[in-house]
Coordinates of N, CA and C in Angstrom, one line a residue:
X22 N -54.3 37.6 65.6 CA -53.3 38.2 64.6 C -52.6 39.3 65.3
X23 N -51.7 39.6 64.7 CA -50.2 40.5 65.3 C -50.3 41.3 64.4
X24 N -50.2 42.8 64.9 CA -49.6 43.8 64.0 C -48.6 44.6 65.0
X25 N -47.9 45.3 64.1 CA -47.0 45.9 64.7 C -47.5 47.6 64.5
X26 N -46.8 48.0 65.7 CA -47.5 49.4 65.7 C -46.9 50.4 65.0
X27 N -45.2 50.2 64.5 CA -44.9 51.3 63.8 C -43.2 51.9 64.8
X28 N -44.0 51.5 66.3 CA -42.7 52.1 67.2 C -42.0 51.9 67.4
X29 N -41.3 50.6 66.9 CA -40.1 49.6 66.5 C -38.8 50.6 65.7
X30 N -39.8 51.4 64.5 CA -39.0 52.6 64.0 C -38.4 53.4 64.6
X31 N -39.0 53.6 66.0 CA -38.3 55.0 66.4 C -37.7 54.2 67.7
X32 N -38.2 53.4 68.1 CA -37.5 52.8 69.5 C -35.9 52.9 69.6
X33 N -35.2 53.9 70.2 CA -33.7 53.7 70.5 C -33.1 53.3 72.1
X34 N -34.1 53.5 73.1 CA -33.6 53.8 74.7 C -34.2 52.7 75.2
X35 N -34.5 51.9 75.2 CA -33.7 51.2 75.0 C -33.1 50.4 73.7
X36 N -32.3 50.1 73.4 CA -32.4 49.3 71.8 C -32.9 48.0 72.2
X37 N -33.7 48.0 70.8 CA -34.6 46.4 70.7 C -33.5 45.4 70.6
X38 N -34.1 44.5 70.8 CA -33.2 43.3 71.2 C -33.5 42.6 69.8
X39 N -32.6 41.9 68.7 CA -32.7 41.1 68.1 C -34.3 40.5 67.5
X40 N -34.4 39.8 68.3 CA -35.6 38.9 68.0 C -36.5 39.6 68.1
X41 N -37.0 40.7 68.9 CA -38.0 42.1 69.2 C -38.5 43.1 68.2
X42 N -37.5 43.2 68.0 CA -36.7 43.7 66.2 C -37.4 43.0 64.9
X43 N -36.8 41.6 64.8 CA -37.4 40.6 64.0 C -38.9 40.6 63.9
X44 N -39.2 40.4 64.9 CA -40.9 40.0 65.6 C -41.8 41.4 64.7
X45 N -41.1 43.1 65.3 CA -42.4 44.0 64.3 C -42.2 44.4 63.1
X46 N -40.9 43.5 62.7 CA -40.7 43.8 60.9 C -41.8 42.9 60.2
X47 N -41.6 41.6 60.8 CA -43.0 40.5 60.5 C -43.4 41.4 60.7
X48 N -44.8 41.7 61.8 CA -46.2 41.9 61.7 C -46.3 42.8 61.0
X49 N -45.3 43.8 60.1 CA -46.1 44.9 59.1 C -47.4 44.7 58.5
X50 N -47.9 43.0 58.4 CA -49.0 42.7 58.2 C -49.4 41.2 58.8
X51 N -50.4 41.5 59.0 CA -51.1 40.6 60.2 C -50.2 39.2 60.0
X52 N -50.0 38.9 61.2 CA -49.4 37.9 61.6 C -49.2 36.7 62.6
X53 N -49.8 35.7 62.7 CA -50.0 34.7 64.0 C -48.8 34.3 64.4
X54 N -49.2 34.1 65.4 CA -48.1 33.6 66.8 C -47.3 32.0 66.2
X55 N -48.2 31.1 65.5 CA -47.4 29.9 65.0 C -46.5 30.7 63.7
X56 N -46.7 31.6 62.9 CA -46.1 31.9 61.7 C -44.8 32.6 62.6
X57 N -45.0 33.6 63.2 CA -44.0 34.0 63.9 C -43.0 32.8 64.6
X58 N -43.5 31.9 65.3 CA -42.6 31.1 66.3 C -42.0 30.0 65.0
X59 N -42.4 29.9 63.6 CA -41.8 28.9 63.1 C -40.1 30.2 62.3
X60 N -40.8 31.6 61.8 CA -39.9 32.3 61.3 C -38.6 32.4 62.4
X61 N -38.9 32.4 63.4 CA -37.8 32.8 64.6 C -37.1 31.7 65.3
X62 N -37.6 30.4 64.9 CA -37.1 29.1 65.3 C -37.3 29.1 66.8
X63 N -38.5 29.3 67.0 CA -38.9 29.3 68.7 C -40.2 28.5 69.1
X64 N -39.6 27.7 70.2 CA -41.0 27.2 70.9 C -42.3 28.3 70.8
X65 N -43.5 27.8 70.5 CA -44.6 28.8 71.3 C -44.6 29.1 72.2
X66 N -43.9 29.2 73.4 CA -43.9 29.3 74.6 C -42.7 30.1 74.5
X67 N -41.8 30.4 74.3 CA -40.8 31.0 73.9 C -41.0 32.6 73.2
X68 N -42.1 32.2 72.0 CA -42.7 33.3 71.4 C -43.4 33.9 71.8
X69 N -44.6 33.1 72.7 CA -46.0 34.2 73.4 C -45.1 34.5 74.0
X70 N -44.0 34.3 75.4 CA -42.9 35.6 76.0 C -42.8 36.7 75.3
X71 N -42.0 36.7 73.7 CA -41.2 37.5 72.8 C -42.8 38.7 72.9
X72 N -43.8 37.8 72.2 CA -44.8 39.1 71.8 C -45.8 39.4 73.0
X73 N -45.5 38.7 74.2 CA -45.9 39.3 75.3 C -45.6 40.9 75.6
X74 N -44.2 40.6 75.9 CA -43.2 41.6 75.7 C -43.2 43.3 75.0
X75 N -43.5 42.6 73.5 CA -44.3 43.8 72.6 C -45.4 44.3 72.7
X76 N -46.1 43.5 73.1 CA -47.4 43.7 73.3 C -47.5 45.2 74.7
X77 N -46.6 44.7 75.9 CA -46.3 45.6 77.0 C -45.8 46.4 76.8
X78 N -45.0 46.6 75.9 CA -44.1 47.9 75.5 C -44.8 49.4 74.2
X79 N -45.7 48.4 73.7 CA -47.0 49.2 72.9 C -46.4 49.4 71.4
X80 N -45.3 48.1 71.2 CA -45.0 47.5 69.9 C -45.6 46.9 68.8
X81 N -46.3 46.0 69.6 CA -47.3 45.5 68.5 C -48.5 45.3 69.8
X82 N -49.8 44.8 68.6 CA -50.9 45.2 69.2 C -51.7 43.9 68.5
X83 N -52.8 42.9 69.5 CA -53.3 41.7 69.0 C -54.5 41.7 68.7
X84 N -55.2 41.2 67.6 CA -56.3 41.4 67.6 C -57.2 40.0 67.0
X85 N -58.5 39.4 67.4 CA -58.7 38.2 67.0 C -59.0 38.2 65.7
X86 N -59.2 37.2 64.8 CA -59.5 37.5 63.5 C -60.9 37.0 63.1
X87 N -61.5 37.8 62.6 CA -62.8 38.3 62.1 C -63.3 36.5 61.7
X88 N -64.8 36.2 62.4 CA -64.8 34.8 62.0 C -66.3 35.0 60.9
X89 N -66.2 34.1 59.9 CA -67.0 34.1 58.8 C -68.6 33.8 59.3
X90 N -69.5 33.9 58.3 CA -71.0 33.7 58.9 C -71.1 32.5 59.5
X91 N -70.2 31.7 59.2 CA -70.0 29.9 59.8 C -69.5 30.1 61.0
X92 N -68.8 31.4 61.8 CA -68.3 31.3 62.5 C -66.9 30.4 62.5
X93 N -66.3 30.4 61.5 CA -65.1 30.1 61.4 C -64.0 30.9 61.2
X94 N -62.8 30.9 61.0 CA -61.7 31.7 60.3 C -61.8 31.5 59.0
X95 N -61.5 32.7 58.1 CA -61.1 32.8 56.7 C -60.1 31.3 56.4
X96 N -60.5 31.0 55.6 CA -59.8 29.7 55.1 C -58.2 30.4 54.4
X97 N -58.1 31.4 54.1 CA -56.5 32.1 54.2 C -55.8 31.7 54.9
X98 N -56.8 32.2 56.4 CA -55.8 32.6 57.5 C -55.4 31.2 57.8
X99 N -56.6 30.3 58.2 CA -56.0 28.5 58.3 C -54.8 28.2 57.6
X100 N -54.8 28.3 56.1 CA -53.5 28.0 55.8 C -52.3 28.5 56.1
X101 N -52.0 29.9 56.4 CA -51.3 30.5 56.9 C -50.6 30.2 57.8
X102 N -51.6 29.8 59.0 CA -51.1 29.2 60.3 C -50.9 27.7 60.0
X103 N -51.4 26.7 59.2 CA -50.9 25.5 58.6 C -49.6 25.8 58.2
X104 N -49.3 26.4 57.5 CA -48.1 26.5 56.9 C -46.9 26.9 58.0
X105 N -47.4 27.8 58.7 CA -46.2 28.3 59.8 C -46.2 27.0 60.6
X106 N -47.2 26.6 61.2 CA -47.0 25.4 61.8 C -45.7 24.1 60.9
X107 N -45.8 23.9 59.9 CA -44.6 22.9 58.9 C -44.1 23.3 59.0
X108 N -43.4 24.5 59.3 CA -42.1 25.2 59.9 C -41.6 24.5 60.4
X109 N -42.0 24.5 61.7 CA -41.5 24.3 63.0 C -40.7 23.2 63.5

């Protein structure tokens, strides 16, 4: 999951680019890489670049998501990324 760190607010020197922009207004709350690449109309490959990017610049920050006593993901989060995936 994606979260954004906040520094997107203050970032001016350089100015964010468009899509960069886009990318830490999403993760205000956790947000996967398919949900993002379907919001932005981008290949995943296209997208892991975009929040690569963020991620180096100390915009947003990744973190895996917590897996249940099954050792699964929350059945939320599956849909979630189900859904962003029909996006696409």
């Amino acid at each position: 999951m994606l979260f954004a760190t906040g520094r997107h607010r203050t970032a001016t020197t350089p100015p964010l680019d468009p899509d960069l922009n886009a990318l830490c207004r999403m993760c205000q709350i956790p947000t996967s890489i398919a949900e993002v690449s379907a919001y932005l109309r981008q290949s995943l490959d296209a997208t892991r670049t975009l929040v690569q990017r963020g991620i180096d610049t100390g915009l947003l920050v990744a973190d895996v998501a917590d897996l249940g006593r099954e050792g699964r993901p929350p059945l939320a989060l599956l849909h979630r990324v189900h859904q962003g995936l029909l996006r696409l």
